[in-house]
Coordinates of C-alpha atoms and ligand atoms in Angstrom, one line a residue:
M1 CA 109.0 125.7 78.9
T2 CA 107.8 122.2 77.9
R3 CA 105.1 120.5 80.0
I4 CA 103.1 117.3 79.8
R5 CA 99.3 117.6 79.5
I6 CA 97.2 114.6 80.3
V7 CA 93.4 114.1 80.0
G8 CA 92.8 111.3 82.4
G9 CA 90.6 108.3 82.4
F10 CA 91.2 106.6 79.1
E11 CA 91.4 102.8 78.7
L12 CA 94.7 101.6 77.2
S13 CA 95.0 98.6 74.9
G14 CA 97.6 97.5 72.3
E15 CA 101.3 97.0 72.8
I16 CA 104.0 99.0 74.5
E17 CA 107.7 98.1 73.7
V18 CA 110.1 98.7 76.5
S19 CA 113.4 100.4 75.6
G20 CA 116.9 99.6 76.7
S21 CA 117.7 100.1 80.4
K22 CA 118.8 103.6 81.4
N23 CA 120.9 102.4 84.3
S24 CA 122.6 99.8 82.2
A25 CA 123.3 102.1 79.2
V26 CA 124.7 104.9 81.4
A27 CA 127.3 102.4 82.7
L28 CA 128.1 100.7 79.4
I29 CA 128.8 104.0 77.6
P30 CA 131.6 105.2 80.0
A31 CA 132.9 101.6 80.2
S32 CA 133.5 101.6 76.5
L33 CA 136.4 104.1 77.1
L34 CA 138.4 101.2 78.5
C35 CA 138.3 99.4 75.2
D36 CA 141.4 99.6 73.1
E37 CA 139.4 99.3 69.9
K38 CA 135.9 100.3 68.7
V39 CA 132.7 99.1 70.4
E40 CA 129.1 99.1 69.3
I41 CA 126.2 99.2 71.8
S42 CA 122.6 98.4 70.6
N43 CA 119.2 98.9 72.2
V44 CA 120.4 102.3 73.6
P45 CA 117.4 104.2 75.0
N46 CA 116.6 107.7 73.5
I47 CA 116.7 109.6 76.8
S48 CA 118.4 112.8 77.8
D49 CA 120.8 111.0 80.2
V50 CA 122.3 109.3 77.1
D51 CA 122.5 112.7 75.3
A52 CA 124.5 114.0 78.3
L53 CA 126.9 111.1 78.2
E54 CA 127.3 111.6 74.4
E55 CA 128.3 115.2 75.1
I56 CA 131.0 114.0 77.6
L57 CA 132.3 111.5 75.0
L58 CA 132.7 114.3 72.4
H59 CA 134.4 116.5 75.0
L60 CA 136.9 113.7 75.5
N61 CA 137.6 113.6 71.8
V62 CA 135.9 110.2 71.4
Q63 CA 134.3 109.5 68.1
V64 CA 130.6 108.7 68.4
E65 CA 128.1 107.6 65.8
R66 CA 124.5 107.4 67.1
K67 CA 121.9 106.1 64.8
E68 CA 118.4 105.2 66.1
N69 CA 119.2 102.9 69.0
S70 CA 122.8 102.0 68.1
L71 CA 125.9 103.7 69.4
K72 CA 129.3 103.2 67.8
I73 CA 132.1 104.4 70.0
D74 CA 135.7 104.8 68.9
P75 CA 138.0 105.8 71.8
S76 CA 141.3 105.6 69.9
K77 CA 141.8 109.4 69.9
I78 CA 140.6 110.0 73.4
I79 CA 142.2 112.8 75.4
N80 CA 142.1 112.5 79.2
K81 CA 140.9 116.0 80.2
V82 CA 138.8 117.4 83.0
I83 CA 135.1 117.0 82.3
P84 CA 133.5 120.5 82.9
E85 CA 131.3 120.8 85.9
N86 CA 128.2 121.6 83.9
L87 CA 128.5 118.2 82.2
S88 CA 129.4 116.1 85.2
Q89 CA 126.5 117.8 87.1
K90 CA 124.0 116.7 84.5
L91 CA 123.7 113.1 85.8
R92 CA 124.8 110.7 88.4
A93 CA 126.5 108.3 85.9
S94 CA 129.1 110.9 84.9
Y95 CA 131.3 109.5 87.7
Y96 CA 131.5 106.2 85.7
F97 CA 133.8 108.2 83.4
M98 CA 136.0 109.0 86.5
S99 CA 136.5 105.2 87.1
A100 CA 137.0 104.3 83.4
L101 CA 139.6 107.1 83.0
L102 CA 141.3 106.2 86.2
G103 CA 141.4 102.5 85.1
K104 CA 142.9 103.5 81.7
Y105 CA 145.3 106.4 82.6
K106 CA 145.9 106.0 86.4
H107 CA 145.0 109.7 86.6
V108 CA 141.7 111.6 86.5
E109 CA 140.3 114.9 87.6
M110 CA 136.5 115.2 87.9
Y111 CA 133.8 117.4 89.3
F112 CA 131.2 116.0 91.6
P113 CA 128.5 114.0 89.8
G114 CA 124.8 115.2 89.6
G115 CA 121.6 113.1 89.6
C116 CA 118.1 113.5 91.1
S117 CA 118.2 114.9 94.6
I118 CA 116.5 112.0 96.4
G119 CA 118.9 111.8 99.2
E120 CA 122.5 112.6 100.2
R121 CA 124.0 110.0 97.9
P122 CA 127.6 110.0 99.1
I123 CA 130.3 108.3 97.0
D124 CA 132.6 107.2 99.9
Q125 CA 132.4 103.5 98.9
T126 CA 133.7 104.3 95.4
L127 CA 136.6 106.4 96.8
K128 CA 137.3 103.5 99.3
G129 CA 137.6 101.2 96.2
Y130 CA 140.0 103.6 94.5
R131 CA 142.2 103.8 97.6
A132 CA 142.2 100.0 98.1
L133 CA 143.5 99.7 94.5
G134 CA 146.4 102.1 95.4
A135 CA 145.1 105.4 94.3
T136 CA 145.4 108.7 96.2
V137 CA 142.2 110.8 96.2
I138 CA 142.5 114.6 96.8
R139 CA 139.4 116.7 97.1
K140 CA 139.8 120.3 95.9
D141 CA 136.7 122.4 96.3
N142 CA 134.0 120.4 94.3
R143 CA 136.5 118.3 92.3
Y144 CA 138.4 115.1 92.9
I145 CA 142.0 114.6 91.7
I146 CA 142.9 110.9 91.7
D147 CA 146.3 109.5 91.0
A148 CA 147.8 106.0 91.2
P149 CA 151.4 105.1 90.3
K150 CA 149.8 101.8 89.4
L151 CA 146.5 100.1 90.2
K152 CA 146.9 96.9 92.0
G153 CA 144.2 94.3 92.7
A154 CA 142.8 94.3 96.2
K155 CA 140.0 92.9 98.4
L156 CA 137.2 95.3 99.2
Y157 CA 134.1 94.9 101.4
L158 CA 131.3 97.4 100.5
D159 CA 129.5 98.8 103.5
M160 CA 126.2 98.5 101.5
P161 CA 125.6 96.7 98.1
S162 CA 125.9 100.0 96.2
V163 CA 125.3 99.8 92.5
G164 CA 127.5 102.8 91.8
A165 CA 130.4 101.6 93.9
T166 CA 130.2 98.1 92.4
V167 CA 130.3 99.5 88.8
N168 CA 133.0 102.0 89.7
T169 CA 135.3 99.3 91.3
I170 CA 134.8 97.0 88.3
L171 CA 135.7 99.8 85.9
A172 CA 138.8 100.9 87.9
S173 CA 140.1 97.4 88.4
V174 CA 139.5 95.7 85.1
K175 CA 143.0 96.7 83.9
A176 CA 144.6 96.7 87.3
E177 CA 147.5 94.3 88.1
G178 CA 146.3 91.1 89.8
V179 CA 143.0 90.1 91.4
T180 CA 140.3 92.4 92.9
I181 CA 137.6 90.9 95.0
I182 CA 134.4 92.9 95.8
E183 CA 132.5 91.5 98.7
N184 CA 128.9 92.6 99.4
A185 CA 128.6 93.7 95.8
A186 CA 125.4 94.9 94.3
K187 CA 123.5 92.1 92.4
E188 CA 121.4 94.2 90.1
P189 CA 120.9 92.9 86.5
E190 CA 122.7 96.1 85.3
I191 CA 125.8 94.8 87.1
V192 CA 125.6 91.5 85.1
N193 CA 125.1 93.5 81.9
I194 CA 128.3 95.6 82.4
A195 CA 130.4 92.5 83.4
T196 CA 129.2 90.7 80.3
F197 CA 130.0 93.7 78.1
L198 CA 133.6 93.9 79.5
N199 CA 134.1 90.1 79.4
N200 CA 133.1 90.1 75.7
M201 CA 136.0 92.5 75.2
G202 CA 138.4 90.1 77.0
A203 CA 138.0 91.2 80.6
K204 CA 138.0 88.5 83.3
I205 CA 135.1 89.2 85.7
K206 CA 133.4 86.4 87.6
G207 CA 130.5 86.3 90.0
A208 CA 128.5 89.3 88.6
G209 CA 124.9 88.8 89.9
T210 CA 126.2 87.4 93.2
N211 CA 127.5 89.3 96.2
I212 CA 131.1 88.4 95.5
I213 CA 132.7 89.6 92.2
T214 CA 136.2 88.7 91.3
I215 CA 138.1 90.7 88.7
T216 CA 141.4 89.5 87.3
G217 CA 143.2 92.4 85.6
V218 CA 144.0 92.3 81.8
S219 CA 146.1 94.8 79.8
Y220 CA 144.1 94.9 76.6
L221 CA 140.4 95.0 75.7
H222 CA 139.3 94.3 72.1
S223 CA 136.4 95.4 70.0
S224 CA 133.0 94.2 71.0
F225 CA 129.2 94.4 70.2
H226 CA 126.7 94.5 73.0
E227 CA 123.0 94.9 73.6
V228 CA 121.5 96.9 76.5
I229 CA 119.1 94.8 78.6
P230 CA 115.4 95.9 78.7
D231 CA 114.7 98.6 81.3
R232 CA 113.1 96.8 84.2
I233 CA 111.9 100.1 85.8
E234 CA 110.3 101.3 82.6
A235 CA 108.7 97.9 82.2
G236 CA 107.4 98.1 85.8
T237 CA 106.0 101.6 85.3
Y238 CA 103.9 100.4 82.3
L239 CA 102.8 97.3 84.1
I240 CA 101.5 99.5 87.0
I241 CA 99.7 101.7 84.4
G242 CA 98.3 98.6 82.7
S243 CA 96.9 97.4 86.1
L244 CA 95.1 100.7 86.4
L245 CA 93.9 101.4 82.9
G246 CA 94.7 98.4 80.7
K247 CA 92.4 96.3 78.5
K248 CA 94.7 93.5 77.4
L249 CA 97.6 95.9 77.4
K250 CA 100.7 94.0 76.3
I251 CA 104.1 95.2 77.6
K252 CA 106.8 93.8 75.3
N253 CA 110.6 93.3 75.6
I254 CA 110.5 92.4 79.3
I255 CA 112.7 90.0 81.3
P256 CA 110.0 88.9 83.7
S257 CA 112.4 87.6 86.3
H258 CA 113.9 91.1 86.6
I259 CA 110.6 92.5 87.9
E260 CA 109.3 89.6 90.0
S261 CA 109.4 91.7 93.1
L262 CA 106.8 94.0 91.5
T263 CA 104.7 91.3 89.7
S264 CA 104.4 89.3 92.9
K265 CA 103.2 92.4 94.8
L266 CA 100.7 93.3 92.1
I267 CA 99.3 89.8 92.1
E268 CA 99.0 90.0 95.9
A269 CA 96.9 93.1 95.4
G270 CA 94.6 91.2 93.0
V271 CA 96.0 92.2 89.6
E272 CA 95.7 89.5 86.9
M273 CA 98.4 89.2 84.3
T274 CA 99.6 86.8 81.7
I275 CA 103.4 86.4 81.9
S276 CA 105.2 85.0 78.9
S277 CA 109.0 84.7 78.3
D278 CA 109.4 88.3 77.1
S279 CA 106.1 90.1 77.6
I280 CA 103.3 90.6 80.2
T281 CA 99.7 91.3 79.3
V282 CA 97.6 93.1 81.9
S283 CA 94.0 94.3 82.2
R284 CA 92.4 96.6 84.8
K285 CA 90.3 95.0 87.5
N286 CA 88.3 96.4 90.4
N287 CA 88.6 95.5 94.0
Y288 CA 92.4 95.7 94.5
R289 CA 93.5 95.1 98.0
A290 CA 96.0 97.2 100.0
I291 CA 99.6 95.8 100.2
N292 CA 102.8 96.7 102.0
I293 CA 106.1 97.5 100.3
R294 CA 109.6 97.8 101.6
T295 CA 112.3 98.9 99.2
L296 CA 115.5 96.9 99.2
P297 CA 118.5 96.2 97.0
Y298 CA 117.9 93.7 94.2
P299 CA 116.2 91.2 94.2
G300 CA 114.1 93.1 96.7
F301 CA 111.5 95.6 95.7
P302 CA 113.3 98.4 93.8
T303 CA 113.3 101.9 95.2
D304 CA 112.9 103.2 91.6
L305 CA 109.4 101.6 91.5
Q306 CA 108.3 102.8 94.9
Q307 CA 107.1 106.2 93.7
P308 CA 105.4 104.9 90.5
L309 CA 103.5 102.3 92.7
I310 CA 101.9 105.1 94.9
P311 CA 99.1 105.9 92.4
F312 CA 98.2 102.2 92.2
L313 CA 98.0 102.0 96.0
T314 CA 95.6 104.9 96.1
Q315 CA 93.3 102.6 94.1
C316 CA 93.6 99.7 96.6
Q317 CA 91.0 99.1 99.3
G318 CA 92.5 99.6 102.7
I319 CA 95.7 101.0 104.1
S320 CA 99.0 100.3 102.3
I321 CA 102.3 100.9 104.1
V322 CA 105.4 101.9 102.0
E323 CA 108.8 101.8 103.6
E324 CA 111.7 103.4 101.8
T325 CA 115.0 102.1 103.0
I326 CA 117.4 103.2 100.3
Y327 CA 117.0 107.0 100.0
E328 CA 116.2 109.7 102.6
N329 CA 114.1 111.9 100.3
R330 CA 112.0 109.8 98.0
F331 CA 108.5 111.0 98.9
Q332 CA 108.6 114.4 97.3
N333 CA 105.8 113.4 94.9
I334 CA 103.3 112.9 97.8
S335 CA 102.2 116.5 98.4
D336 CA 101.1 116.9 94.8
T337 CA 99.5 113.4 94.9
N338 CA 97.5 114.4 97.9
R339 CA 96.5 117.7 96.2
M340 CA 95.1 115.5 93.4
G341 CA 92.8 113.7 96.0
A342 CA 95.0 111.0 97.6
D343 CA 95.0 110.3 101.3
I344 CA 98.7 109.7 102.1
I345 CA 100.5 110.4 105.4
V346 CA 104.3 110.5 105.4
K347 CA 106.1 109.7 108.7
D348 CA 109.8 110.3 109.4
N349 CA 110.5 110.7 105.6
N350 CA 110.7 107.0 105.2
L351 CA 107.2 105.7 105.7
A352 CA 104.1 106.4 103.7
Q353 CA 100.6 105.3 104.7
V354 CA 98.3 105.3 101.7
S355 CA 94.6 105.0 102.4
G356 CA 92.4 103.9 99.5
I357 CA 90.3 104.0 97.6
T358 CA 90.4 107.7 96.7
P359 CA 89.4 109.2 93.4
L360 CA 92.1 111.5 91.9
Y361 CA 91.4 114.8 90.1
G362 CA 93.5 116.6 87.5
K363 CA 95.7 119.4 88.8
N364 CA 98.8 121.4 87.9
V365 CA 101.7 119.6 89.4
V366 CA 105.5 119.7 89.4
A367 CA 107.9 116.8 88.9
T368 CA 110.7 117.0 91.6
D369 CA 112.7 114.0 90.4
L370 CA 112.6 111.3 87.7
R371 CA 110.5 108.6 89.4
G372 CA 108.4 111.1 91.3
G373 CA 107.6 112.7 88.0
A374 CA 106.5 109.3 86.6
S375 CA 104.3 108.8 89.6
L376 CA 102.5 112.1 89.0
L377 CA 102.1 111.2 85.3
I378 CA 100.4 107.9 86.4
C379 CA 98.1 109.9 88.7
G380 CA 97.3 112.2 85.8
L381 CA 96.4 109.1 83.6
I382 CA 93.9 107.8 86.1
A383 CA 92.6 111.2 87.3
E384 CA 89.3 112.9 86.3
G385 CA 90.0 116.0 84.2
I386 CA 93.3 117.6 83.1
T387 CA 96.7 117.3 84.7
I388 CA 99.6 119.5 83.6
I389 CA 103.1 118.5 84.8
D390 CA 105.9 121.0 85.0
N391 CA 109.7 120.3 85.3
I392 CA 109.3 117.3 82.9
N393 CA 113.0 117.3 82.1
Y394 CA 113.3 114.9 85.0
I395 CA 110.9 112.4 83.3
L396 CA 112.6 112.7 80.0
R397 CA 115.9 111.8 81.6
G398 CA 114.8 108.2 82.0
Y399 CA 111.7 107.4 79.9
D400 CA 112.2 107.0 76.2
S401 CA 109.3 108.5 74.2
I402 CA 106.9 108.1 77.0
C403 CA 104.1 110.3 75.5
E404 CA 104.4 108.7 72.1
K405 CA 104.3 105.1 73.6
L406 CA 101.2 105.9 75.8
T407 CA 99.4 107.8 73.0
R408 CA 99.7 104.8 70.7
V409 CA 97.8 102.7 73.2
G410 CA 95.0 105.2 73.7
A411 CA 96.2 107.7 76.4
K412 CA 95.5 111.4 75.9
I413 CA 98.9 112.7 76.8
E414 CA 101.1 115.3 75.0
L415 CA 104.0 117.6 75.3
I416 CA 102.9 121.2 75.3
Ligands
EPU1 N1 125.6 104.9 99.3 C1 126.5 105.4 100.2 N2 127.8 105.5 99.9 C2 128.2 105.1 98.6 C3 127.3 104.6 97.7 C4 126.0 104.6 98.1 O1 126.1 105.7 101.4 O2 129.4 105.3 98.4 C5 124.2 104.8 99.7 C6 123.3 105.8 98.8 O3 123.3 107.0 99.4 C7 122.0 105.1 98.8 C8 122.3 103.6 98.8 O4 123.7 103.5 99.3 O5 121.3 105.3 100.0 C9 122.3 102.9 97.5 O6 123.0 103.7 96.5 P1 123.6 103.0 95.2 O7 125.0 103.4 95.1 O8 123.2 101.6 95.0 O9 122.8 103.9 94.1 P2 123.4 104.6 92.8 O10 124.4 103.7 92.1 O11 123.7 106.0 93.1 C10 121.7 103.5 91.1 C11 120.7 104.0 90.1 C12 119.5 104.6 90.9 C13 118.9 103.5 91.8 C14 119.9 102.9 92.7 C15 119.4 101.8 93.6 C16 122.1 104.6 88.3 C17 122.7 105.6 87.5 N3 121.3 105.0 89.3 O12 122.1 104.6 91.9 O13 118.6 104.9 89.9 O14 117.9 104.1 92.6 O15 121.1 102.5 92.0 O16 118.9 100.8 92.8 O17 122.3 103.4 88.0 C18 116.7 106.1 89.0 O18 116.9 105.5 87.9 O19 115.7 106.9 89.2 C19 117.8 106.0 90.0 C20 117.9 106.9 91.0

């Protein structure tokens, strides 16, 4: 079993290049099935979630050529067959295939998607979207069978601005007849990225990045080339690491406006950084002050950076309060963080009170989910002594070459 071993306490300097966004790439790849010609996607991160999507493409008889960070996808010989449960269970984004296949063939059968167990994560809003477009959804054991004589544009109000339901509704409606309007849509940069990708193929999507998205159906989508946006969560993770251990650590390939909710909070805590158009340089300082965080949909503070921020808060003077409003179960990293020396009390599963400053000590810990794993990794980097992390498959799902990137700037971290 592979683990990560970290010797903590080393100063980091040099440059870290942020990879393409996981949550953008995992939507673009299934979306490419809607194209009637070949597509090419660049800046694809080298993570195991992308490996899993590639397996699904091959299963559907789609031709794939993956070289370094480029992915050429030719769906001309695609076969619409059931994706086996073991593949759809590998990740959350497998259900984007469900919407792309429904949009293309008006029929799809699919097992429940997987993903980190950080909450219940129902998909009722996606199914509501399918039904609004005229589809019938039948649930048989742990499989959905979805049929539509034809998909017809409709108006849909999402109960919450769900990223998944917004992407799924776009994918299912892009080739529907007439106009679809999504109200209370998610506004994440990944939504803008997927709308741009489809529009470059000839789709007619307006309003992505706002809470009302309008999709006018088209019948044909032509060949296209598209670049995955930089990963704002990976960028944020390295920025937090730089605040704790950096000596002029430069994080490159960033869109600073995408992580303003984090940078403004770090600045409030006393972090000094130099922000340029596509990079941020940060150095460690002492005397950070406690801050309060509340996770919210974009442009609010991202739930995906809540866990990676916890180690930073242990190094802030005073009591920081973290409120998690998106997921019910996103504090699973706390018990190991406390074992490493932190003083954190979790209340009602949605509130964490972090008292700092506490020194952290290396321990054997277990990643329980992707961002929780990243959080423990940051604890290991600042801890005294050796930290060994188990279950690192979670971390490798979303962070491209994390050990290599950190080693290059001076960290003592390796896969063992
Ligand atoms: N929700 C429902 N019903 C639905 C859809 C969502 O109740 O039909 C609830 C969820 O249970 C959750 C909230 O609404 O409480 C937000 O869920 P959303 O649909 O926005 O999340 P998602 O699409 O499942 C994506 C990312 C997550 C990220 C969230 C929020 C992907 C593949 N995943 O998930 O990323 O946390 O948006 O920004 O894009 C991660 O990268 O670690 C990760 C978990």
